[in-house]
Amino acid sequence: MMKKDPIRVAVTGAAGNIGYALLFRIASGQMFGPDQPVALNLIEIEPGMAALKGVAMELDDCAFPLVTDIVQTAELDVGFNDCDWALLVGSVPRKAGMERADLLGINGKIFVGQGQAINDHAKSSCRVLVVGNPCNTNCLIAMKSATDIPNEQFFAMTRLDENRAKTQLAQKAGVPVKEVSDLCVWGNHSPTMFPDFYNTRIARQKATDVIGDETWLKETFVPTVGQRGKAIIEARGASSAASAANAVVDTVRDLTTPTRGSFHSVCVHSSGEYGTPPGIITSMPITVDAVGNWRVVGGIGLTDYAKEQIAASNEELLEERKIAFEQLGLSI
Ligand code: NDP
């Protein structure tokens, strides 16, 4: 068999909690497959470089046969050089007393710089997945800053919300999680996102028929999914990291392999599908065809309730864009 060229993956925030749970799964072949070599470009800010060295030492100590080389750097031009995928995980967390507008501005600046560096140093085919929050708006800012890279190559992550939602429904219905399908999380990766239970299937039947309790779906299920991150912080004393990293693996794997079965939730650049505001990065149902192109699945019927929820979440994205773009001097 012909030897495959390595896929070069850049990861920011590589020494953080999600980074630590993510890198070993990329290196072991779970993201791109068991016969696909990978090169890792690990990016950290200066204060994270010592910890990053330790992470790289552990990667070395795994002797992963698929890993061709590991770059450790705080320089964006080095970190994004020649990469095929940029996984933007690092971002400044919201601290006590910090307003949402402050966070949008602080992180916005980071994603301007990263978008420009990707534009100038990554392959022109580079695909970008933003995880660092607020991930939809950070992704939009990176996309705007990478003027030569097509908008279709930018994604933000709602797969963890989808996975969380599927498990909640499976547990309520008393079935294994693999029986839950056709579940799209719409909108912003924030508590306003809407997991559309109306179109979800449980063991091929409508979830609303199987659960038979719309009040539970609206008033318990939806908020449980939205508040799950908070519940994990309360239980674990630290934010979700392994499940977030798992969702990164799921997202990239499902964007790089033809879809078998149902769609998955990914935040993409909207062309106005389903009445979403064109130009924002918002979560919609995505499938990937045999040659690797993604598209928004058409023809999904949305109830008035779903439409209202999705519109409210997209409204929040428009507001985030307004605040961030004003601070950064970007134009729509
Ligand atoms: P994590 O690795 O736990 O999280 C990284 C980012 O992922 C955060 O923005 C976090 O958002 C976000 N995230 C998105 N979805 C989820 C989810 N479902 N669950 C949990 N987090 C989610 O953060 P750490 O602080 O451990 O690590 C961050 C690393 O990034 C550090 O090593 C730091 O040095 C680096 N960093 C890099 C920067 C840069 O590249 N310029 C800037 C600042 C830090 P949320 O905060 O909302 O939980």
Short mmCIF file of C-alpha atoms and ligand atoms in Angstrom, two decimals:
data_model
loop_
_atom_site.label_atom_id
_atom_site.label_comp_id
_atom_site.label_asym_id
_atom_site.label_seq_id
_atom_site.Cartn_x
_atom_site.Cartn_y
_atom_site.Cartn_z
CA MET A 1 0.00 0.00 0.00
CA MET A 2 1.18 3.57 -0.76
CA LYS A 3 2.36 5.43 2.32
CA LYS A 4 0.09 8.35 3.19
CA ASP A 5 1.47 11.85 3.75
CA PRO A 6 0.93 13.00 7.33
CA ILE A 7 -1.96 15.29 8.19
CA ARG A 8 -0.52 18.26 10.08
CA VAL A 9 -2.76 19.30 12.97
CA ALA A 10 -2.21 22.52 14.89
CA VAL A 11 -3.76 22.72 18.36
CA THR A 12 -3.87 25.93 20.43
CA GLY A 13 -4.21 25.76 24.20
CA ALA A 14 -2.37 22.47 23.80
CA ALA A 15 -1.30 22.27 27.45
CA GLY A 16 -4.80 23.01 28.75
CA ASN A 17 -7.30 20.50 30.05
CA ILE A 18 -9.02 19.84 26.74
CA GLY A 19 -5.67 19.78 24.96
CA TYR A 20 -4.40 17.13 27.36
CA ALA A 21 -7.43 14.94 26.69
CA LEU A 22 -7.35 15.59 22.95
CA LEU A 23 -3.76 15.18 21.77
CA PHE A 24 -3.41 11.54 22.72
CA ARG A 25 -6.55 10.64 20.81
CA ILE A 26 -5.35 12.42 17.67
CA ALA A 27 -1.95 10.76 18.01
CA SER A 28 -3.48 7.30 18.47
CA GLY A 29 -5.41 7.53 15.20
CA GLN A 30 -8.91 8.07 16.57
CA MET A 31 -9.44 11.30 14.66
CA PHE A 32 -8.09 10.49 11.18
CA GLY A 33 -7.97 6.71 11.20
CA PRO A 34 -5.60 3.91 12.20
CA ASP A 35 -3.41 4.11 9.06
CA GLN A 36 -3.15 7.89 8.74
CA PRO A 37 0.14 9.46 9.96
CA VAL A 38 -0.22 12.73 11.87
CA ALA A 39 2.14 15.60 12.65
CA LEU A 40 1.33 17.70 15.70
CA ASN A 41 1.92 21.44 15.97
CA LEU A 42 1.35 22.26 19.64
CA ILE A 43 0.73 25.96 20.31
CA GLU A 44 0.71 27.60 23.73
CA ILE A 45 1.13 31.06 25.15
CA GLU A 46 4.51 31.67 26.86
CA PRO A 47 3.29 30.85 30.42
CA GLY A 48 2.05 27.48 29.14
CA MET A 49 5.29 26.43 27.44
CA ALA A 50 6.78 24.53 30.40
CA ALA A 51 3.62 22.48 30.84
CA LEU A 52 3.52 21.95 27.08
CA LYS A 53 7.01 20.46 27.21
CA GLY A 54 5.69 17.89 29.70
CA VAL A 55 2.74 17.06 27.45
CA ALA A 56 5.10 16.59 24.49
CA MET A 57 7.31 14.34 26.65
CA GLU A 58 4.29 12.18 27.44
CA LEU A 59 3.37 12.03 23.76
CA ASP A 60 6.94 10.88 23.06
CA ASP A 61 6.61 8.26 25.78
CA CYS A 62 3.54 6.76 24.12
CA ALA A 63 5.65 5.91 21.05
CA PHE A 64 2.60 6.37 18.85
CA PRO A 65 3.48 4.79 15.50
CA LEU A 66 1.37 7.31 13.56
CA VAL A 67 3.12 10.44 14.87
CA THR A 68 5.74 11.76 12.46
CA ASP A 69 6.85 14.89 14.35
CA ILE A 70 5.84 17.23 17.14
CA VAL A 71 6.37 21.01 17.08
CA GLN A 72 6.12 23.00 20.34
CA THR A 73 5.80 26.74 19.93
CA ALA A 74 4.40 30.04 21.16
CA GLU A 75 4.84 31.60 17.71
CA LEU A 76 1.67 31.49 15.62
CA ASP A 77 3.48 31.60 12.29
CA VAL A 78 5.50 28.53 13.28
CA GLY A 79 2.52 26.81 14.87
CA PHE A 80 0.17 27.14 11.92
CA ASN A 81 2.85 26.56 9.30
CA ASP A 82 1.68 24.14 6.64
CA CYS A 83 -1.15 22.78 8.77
CA ASP A 84 -4.14 20.91 7.32
CA TRP A 85 -6.31 21.35 10.40
CA ALA A 86 -6.24 24.10 13.04
CA LEU A 87 -8.03 23.18 16.26
CA LEU A 88 -8.44 26.43 18.18
CA VAL A 89 -8.96 25.28 21.74
CA GLY A 90 -7.20 27.93 23.83
CA SER A 91 -9.02 31.05 24.93
CA VAL A 92 -9.20 33.29 27.96
CA PRO A 93 -11.79 32.04 30.46
CA ARG A 94 -14.40 34.39 31.85
CA LYS A 95 -13.29 35.56 35.29
CA ALA A 96 -15.43 36.90 38.13
CA GLY A 97 -16.48 40.47 37.40
CA MET A 98 -15.75 40.21 33.69
CA GLU A 99 -18.59 41.30 31.43
CA ARG A 100 -19.51 39.28 28.35
CA ALA A 101 -18.48 42.24 26.19
CA ASP A 102 -15.00 42.21 27.80
CA LEU A 103 -14.65 38.51 27.04
CA LEU A 104 -15.76 39.00 23.44
CA GLY A 105 -13.18 41.76 22.98
CA ILE A 106 -10.28 39.96 24.71
CA ASN A 107 -10.82 36.69 22.89
CA GLY A 108 -11.73 38.46 19.69
CA LYS A 109 -8.22 39.95 19.50
CA ILE A 110 -6.69 36.48 19.91
CA PHE A 111 -8.78 35.10 17.06
CA VAL A 112 -7.92 38.00 14.75
CA GLY A 113 -4.24 37.13 15.19
CA GLN A 114 -4.83 33.41 14.79
CA GLY A 115 -7.00 33.90 11.69
CA GLN A 116 -4.30 36.06 10.08
CA ALA A 117 -1.56 33.56 10.93
CA ILE A 118 -3.63 30.69 9.52
CA ASN A 119 -4.23 32.75 6.39
CA ASP A 120 -0.53 33.44 5.92
CA HIS A 121 1.06 30.17 7.00
CA ALA A 122 -1.39 27.25 6.85
CA LYS A 123 -2.22 25.31 3.69
CA SER A 124 -4.93 27.09 1.70
CA SER A 125 -7.03 23.95 2.18
CA CYS A 126 -6.67 24.22 5.98
CA ARG A 127 -9.85 23.59 7.91
CA VAL A 128 -10.40 25.33 11.24
CA LEU A 129 -12.46 24.11 14.20
CA VAL A 130 -12.99 26.57 17.04
CA VAL A 131 -13.62 25.22 20.54
CA GLY A 132 -12.46 28.13 22.73
CA ASN A 133 -15.46 30.13 23.89
CA PRO A 134 -17.45 32.06 22.81
CA CYS A 135 -16.67 29.64 19.98
CA ASN A 136 -19.19 30.76 17.34
CA THR A 137 -18.11 34.39 17.46
CA ASN A 138 -14.42 33.51 17.84
CA CYS A 139 -14.80 31.37 14.71
CA LEU A 140 -16.47 34.21 12.81
CA ILE A 141 -13.63 36.56 13.78
CA ALA A 142 -10.97 34.04 12.68
CA MET A 143 -12.84 33.50 9.41
CA LYS A 144 -13.03 37.27 8.73
CA SER A 145 -9.32 37.57 9.49
CA ALA A 146 -8.31 34.76 7.14
CA THR A 147 -9.37 36.54 3.97
CA ASP A 148 -7.87 34.02 1.51
CA ILE A 149 -9.35 30.91 3.10
CA PRO A 150 -12.88 30.00 2.00
CA ASN A 151 -15.61 30.50 4.61
CA GLU A 152 -16.69 26.86 4.18
CA GLN A 153 -13.47 25.80 5.90
CA PHE A 154 -14.46 27.30 9.27
CA PHE A 155 -16.37 25.40 11.94
CA ALA A 156 -17.28 25.78 15.62
CA MET A 157 -18.28 23.02 17.97
CA THR A 158 -21.74 22.01 19.17
CA ARG A 159 -21.13 18.27 19.02
CA LEU A 160 -20.73 18.01 22.78
CA ASP A 161 -24.21 19.48 23.16
CA GLU A 162 -25.54 16.94 20.65
CA ASN A 163 -23.84 14.06 22.44
CA ARG A 164 -25.12 15.27 25.80
CA ALA A 165 -28.65 15.60 24.43
CA LYS A 166 -28.60 12.10 22.94
CA THR A 167 -27.59 10.54 26.23
CA GLN A 168 -30.28 12.42 28.15
CA LEU A 169 -32.95 11.12 25.77
CA ALA A 170 -31.54 7.57 25.74
CA GLN A 171 -31.55 7.45 29.53
CA LYS A 172 -35.10 8.81 29.72
CA ALA A 173 -36.29 6.25 27.15
CA GLY A 174 -34.26 3.41 28.69
CA VAL A 175 -32.45 2.54 25.44
CA PRO A 176 -28.74 2.48 24.45
CA VAL A 177 -27.53 5.85 23.18
CA LYS A 178 -26.86 4.47 19.68
CA GLU A 179 -30.65 4.24 19.22
CA VAL A 180 -30.94 8.05 19.29
CA SER A 181 -30.45 9.76 15.94
CA ASP A 182 -31.41 12.81 13.90
CA LEU A 183 -30.73 15.16 16.78
CA CYS A 184 -29.59 18.59 15.68
CA VAL A 185 -28.49 21.25 18.11
CA TRP A 186 -29.25 24.61 16.50
CA GLY A 187 -27.85 28.07 17.11
CA ASN A 188 -25.14 29.31 19.45
CA HIS A 189 -22.94 27.09 21.64
CA SER A 190 -24.39 28.71 24.75
CA PRO A 191 -27.33 27.97 27.05
CA THR A 192 -29.62 29.40 24.31
CA MET A 193 -28.83 26.54 21.89
CA PHE A 194 -31.83 24.42 20.91
CA PRO A 195 -31.61 20.61 20.77
CA ASP A 196 -34.47 19.84 18.37
CA PHE A 197 -36.27 16.93 20.00
CA TYR A 198 -39.19 17.17 17.54
CA ASN A 199 -37.17 15.65 14.68
CA THR A 200 -35.14 13.29 16.86
CA ARG A 201 -35.65 9.55 16.45
CA ILE A 202 -35.38 6.97 19.19
CA ALA A 203 -35.14 3.45 17.79
CA ARG A 204 -36.47 4.93 14.51
CA GLN A 205 -39.62 6.31 16.14
CA LYS A 206 -40.33 9.95 16.87
CA ALA A 207 -38.72 10.93 20.19
CA THR A 208 -41.85 12.89 21.12
CA ASP A 209 -43.92 9.68 20.79
CA VAL A 210 -41.41 7.54 22.68
CA ILE A 211 -41.00 10.03 25.54
CA GLY A 212 -44.66 11.13 25.38
CA ASP A 213 -44.10 14.15 27.61
CA GLU A 214 -43.54 17.42 25.77
CA THR A 215 -43.44 19.39 29.02
CA TRP A 216 -40.47 17.28 30.20
CA LEU A 217 -38.78 17.77 26.85
CA LYS A 218 -39.21 21.54 26.94
CA GLU A 219 -38.77 22.23 30.63
CA THR A 220 -36.34 19.56 31.84
CA PHE A 221 -34.49 18.12 28.85
CA VAL A 222 -33.58 21.37 27.07
CA PRO A 223 -32.32 23.18 30.22
CA THR A 224 -30.45 20.04 31.38
CA VAL A 225 -28.49 19.99 28.12
CA GLY A 226 -27.89 23.76 28.29
CA GLN A 227 -26.67 23.63 31.92
CA ARG A 228 -24.70 20.39 31.65
CA GLY A 229 -21.32 22.14 31.58
CA LYS A 230 -22.18 23.93 34.83
CA ALA A 231 -23.39 20.69 36.43
CA ILE A 232 -20.08 19.02 35.57
CA ILE A 233 -18.08 21.87 37.10
CA GLU A 234 -20.15 21.52 40.28
CA ALA A 235 -19.68 17.73 40.42
CA ARG A 236 -16.07 17.47 39.32
CA GLY A 237 -14.68 20.76 40.53
CA ALA A 238 -13.31 21.35 37.02
CA SER A 239 -14.89 21.93 33.64
CA SER A 240 -15.60 19.15 31.17
CA ALA A 241 -12.46 18.27 29.30
CA ALA A 242 -12.50 14.61 28.24
CA SER A 243 -16.03 14.87 26.85
CA ALA A 244 -15.16 18.14 25.08
CA ALA A 245 -12.07 16.51 23.56
CA ASN A 246 -14.18 13.53 22.54
CA ALA A 247 -16.57 15.89 20.77
CA VAL A 248 -13.63 17.45 18.90
CA VAL A 249 -12.62 13.98 17.72
CA ASP A 250 -16.22 13.22 16.69
CA THR A 251 -16.58 16.53 14.83
CA VAL A 252 -13.37 16.26 12.80
CA ARG A 253 -13.84 12.54 12.07
CA ASP A 254 -17.37 13.18 10.83
CA LEU A 255 -16.27 16.16 8.70
CA THR A 256 -13.56 14.05 7.05
CA THR A 257 -15.55 10.89 6.35
CA PRO A 258 -18.70 10.47 4.25
CA THR A 259 -21.78 10.49 6.47
CA ARG A 260 -23.31 7.13 7.16
CA GLY A 261 -26.73 7.43 8.70
CA SER A 262 -27.96 10.68 10.10
CA PHE A 263 -26.58 14.25 10.17
CA HIS A 264 -24.55 15.82 12.98
CA SER A 265 -24.54 19.28 14.51
CA VAL A 266 -21.74 21.61 13.45
CA CYS A 267 -21.60 25.42 13.52
CA VAL A 268 -20.96 26.60 9.97
CA HIS A 269 -21.09 29.83 7.99
CA SER A 270 -24.77 30.44 7.28
CA SER A 271 -26.03 31.15 3.78
CA GLY A 272 -29.47 31.80 5.25
CA GLU A 273 -30.61 28.18 5.46
CA TYR A 274 -33.78 27.71 7.51
CA GLY A 275 -34.11 31.48 7.91
CA THR A 276 -30.87 31.82 9.90
CA PRO A 277 -29.15 35.21 9.48
CA PRO A 278 -26.66 34.86 6.60
CA GLY A 279 -23.04 35.46 7.53
CA ILE A 280 -23.02 34.20 11.10
CA ILE A 281 -21.48 30.94 12.31
CA THR A 282 -24.42 28.94 13.64
CA SER A 283 -25.15 25.30 14.37
CA MET A 284 -27.11 23.34 11.78
CA PRO A 285 -27.52 19.71 10.64
CA ILE A 286 -24.56 18.72 8.45
CA THR A 287 -23.78 15.73 6.25
CA VAL A 288 -20.63 15.03 4.24
CA ASP A 289 -20.71 13.53 0.74
CA ALA A 290 -18.46 10.90 -0.84
CA VAL A 291 -15.88 13.49 -1.97
CA GLY A 292 -15.74 15.22 1.38
CA ASN A 293 -17.95 18.27 0.83
CA TRP A 294 -20.31 19.19 3.64
CA ARG A 295 -23.80 20.59 3.23
CA VAL A 296 -26.68 21.65 5.42
CA VAL A 297 -29.38 18.99 5.26
CA GLY A 298 -32.51 20.41 3.67
CA GLY A 299 -36.16 19.68 4.19
CA ILE A 300 -36.27 19.37 7.96
CA GLY A 301 -39.65 20.53 9.25
CA LEU A 302 -39.36 22.86 12.24
CA THR A 303 -42.23 23.49 14.65
CA ASP A 304 -43.14 27.07 15.55
CA TYR A 305 -41.64 26.49 19.01
CA ALA A 306 -38.37 25.25 17.48
CA LYS A 307 -38.28 28.22 15.09
CA GLU A 308 -38.72 30.65 18.00
CA GLN A 309 -35.95 29.02 20.03
CA ILE A 310 -33.54 28.92 17.08
CA ALA A 311 -34.30 32.54 16.19
CA ALA A 312 -33.58 33.62 19.79
CA SER A 313 -30.25 31.80 19.80
CA ASN A 314 -29.29 33.33 16.45
CA GLU A 315 -30.33 36.73 17.75
CA GLU A 316 -27.76 36.25 20.52
CA LEU A 317 -25.14 35.54 17.84
CA LEU A 318 -26.00 38.75 15.99
CA GLU A 319 -25.59 40.65 19.25
CA GLU A 320 -22.23 38.95 19.99
CA ARG A 321 -21.08 39.85 16.49
CA LYS A 322 -22.12 43.48 16.95
CA ILE A 323 -20.27 43.82 20.28
CA ALA A 324 -17.13 42.03 19.09
CA PHE A 325 -16.91 43.67 15.66
CA GLU A 326 -17.34 47.15 17.18
CA GLN A 327 -14.46 46.53 19.57
CA LEU A 328 -12.22 45.04 16.89
CA GLY A 329 -13.08 47.50 14.12
CA LEU A 330 -14.29 44.70 11.85
CA SER A 331 -17.08 45.22 9.36
CA ILE A 332 -19.86 42.80 8.54
P1 NDP B 1 -9.82 24.13 28.66
O1 NDP B 1 -8.84 23.37 27.90
O2 NDP B 1 -10.64 23.42 29.69
O3 NDP B 1 -10.85 24.90 27.71
C1 NDP B 1 -10.40 25.60 26.57
C2 NDP B 1 -11.54 26.34 25.94
O4 NDP B 1 -12.50 25.41 25.48
C3 NDP B 1 -12.28 27.30 26.87
O5 NDP B 1 -12.53 28.48 26.14
C4 NDP B 1 -13.55 26.57 27.13
O6 NDP B 1 -14.63 27.44 27.36
C5 NDP B 1 -13.77 25.91 25.81
N1 NDP B 1 -14.83 24.93 25.73
C6 NDP B 1 -15.67 24.82 24.67
N2 NDP B 1 -16.57 23.88 24.87
C7 NDP B 1 -16.32 23.39 26.09
C8 NDP B 1 -16.96 22.41 26.84
N3 NDP B 1 -18.03 21.81 26.40
N4 NDP B 1 -16.47 22.12 28.05
C9 NDP B 1 -15.39 22.78 28.52
N5 NDP B 1 -14.76 23.74 27.84
C10 NDP B 1 -15.23 24.05 26.64
O7 NDP B 1 -9.13 25.38 29.35
P2 NDP B 1 -7.75 25.46 30.13
O8 NDP B 1 -7.80 26.75 30.85
O9 NDP B 1 -7.41 24.21 30.83
O10 NDP B 1 -6.69 25.55 28.94
C11 NDP B 1 -6.64 26.61 28.06
C12 NDP B 1 -5.25 26.68 27.49
O11 NDP B 1 -5.27 27.70 26.52
C13 NDP B 1 -4.20 27.01 28.53
O12 NDP B 1 -3.14 26.09 28.43
C14 NDP B 1 -3.76 28.41 28.17
O13 NDP B 1 -2.37 28.60 28.32
C15 NDP B 1 -4.14 28.50 26.72
N6 NDP B 1 -4.53 29.83 26.29
C16 NDP B 1 -4.24 30.16 25.02
C17 NDP B 1 -4.53 31.41 24.56
C18 NDP B 1 -4.15 31.73 23.18
O14 NDP B 1 -4.07 30.83 22.34
N7 NDP B 1 -3.89 32.97 22.87
C19 NDP B 1 -5.19 32.42 25.39
C20 NDP B 1 -5.48 31.95 26.70
C21 NDP B 1 -5.17 30.69 27.13
P3 NDP B 1 -15.06 27.94 28.83
O15 NDP B 1 -13.98 28.88 29.30
O16 NDP B 1 -16.36 28.61 28.57
O17 NDP B 1 -15.17 26.71 29.68
#
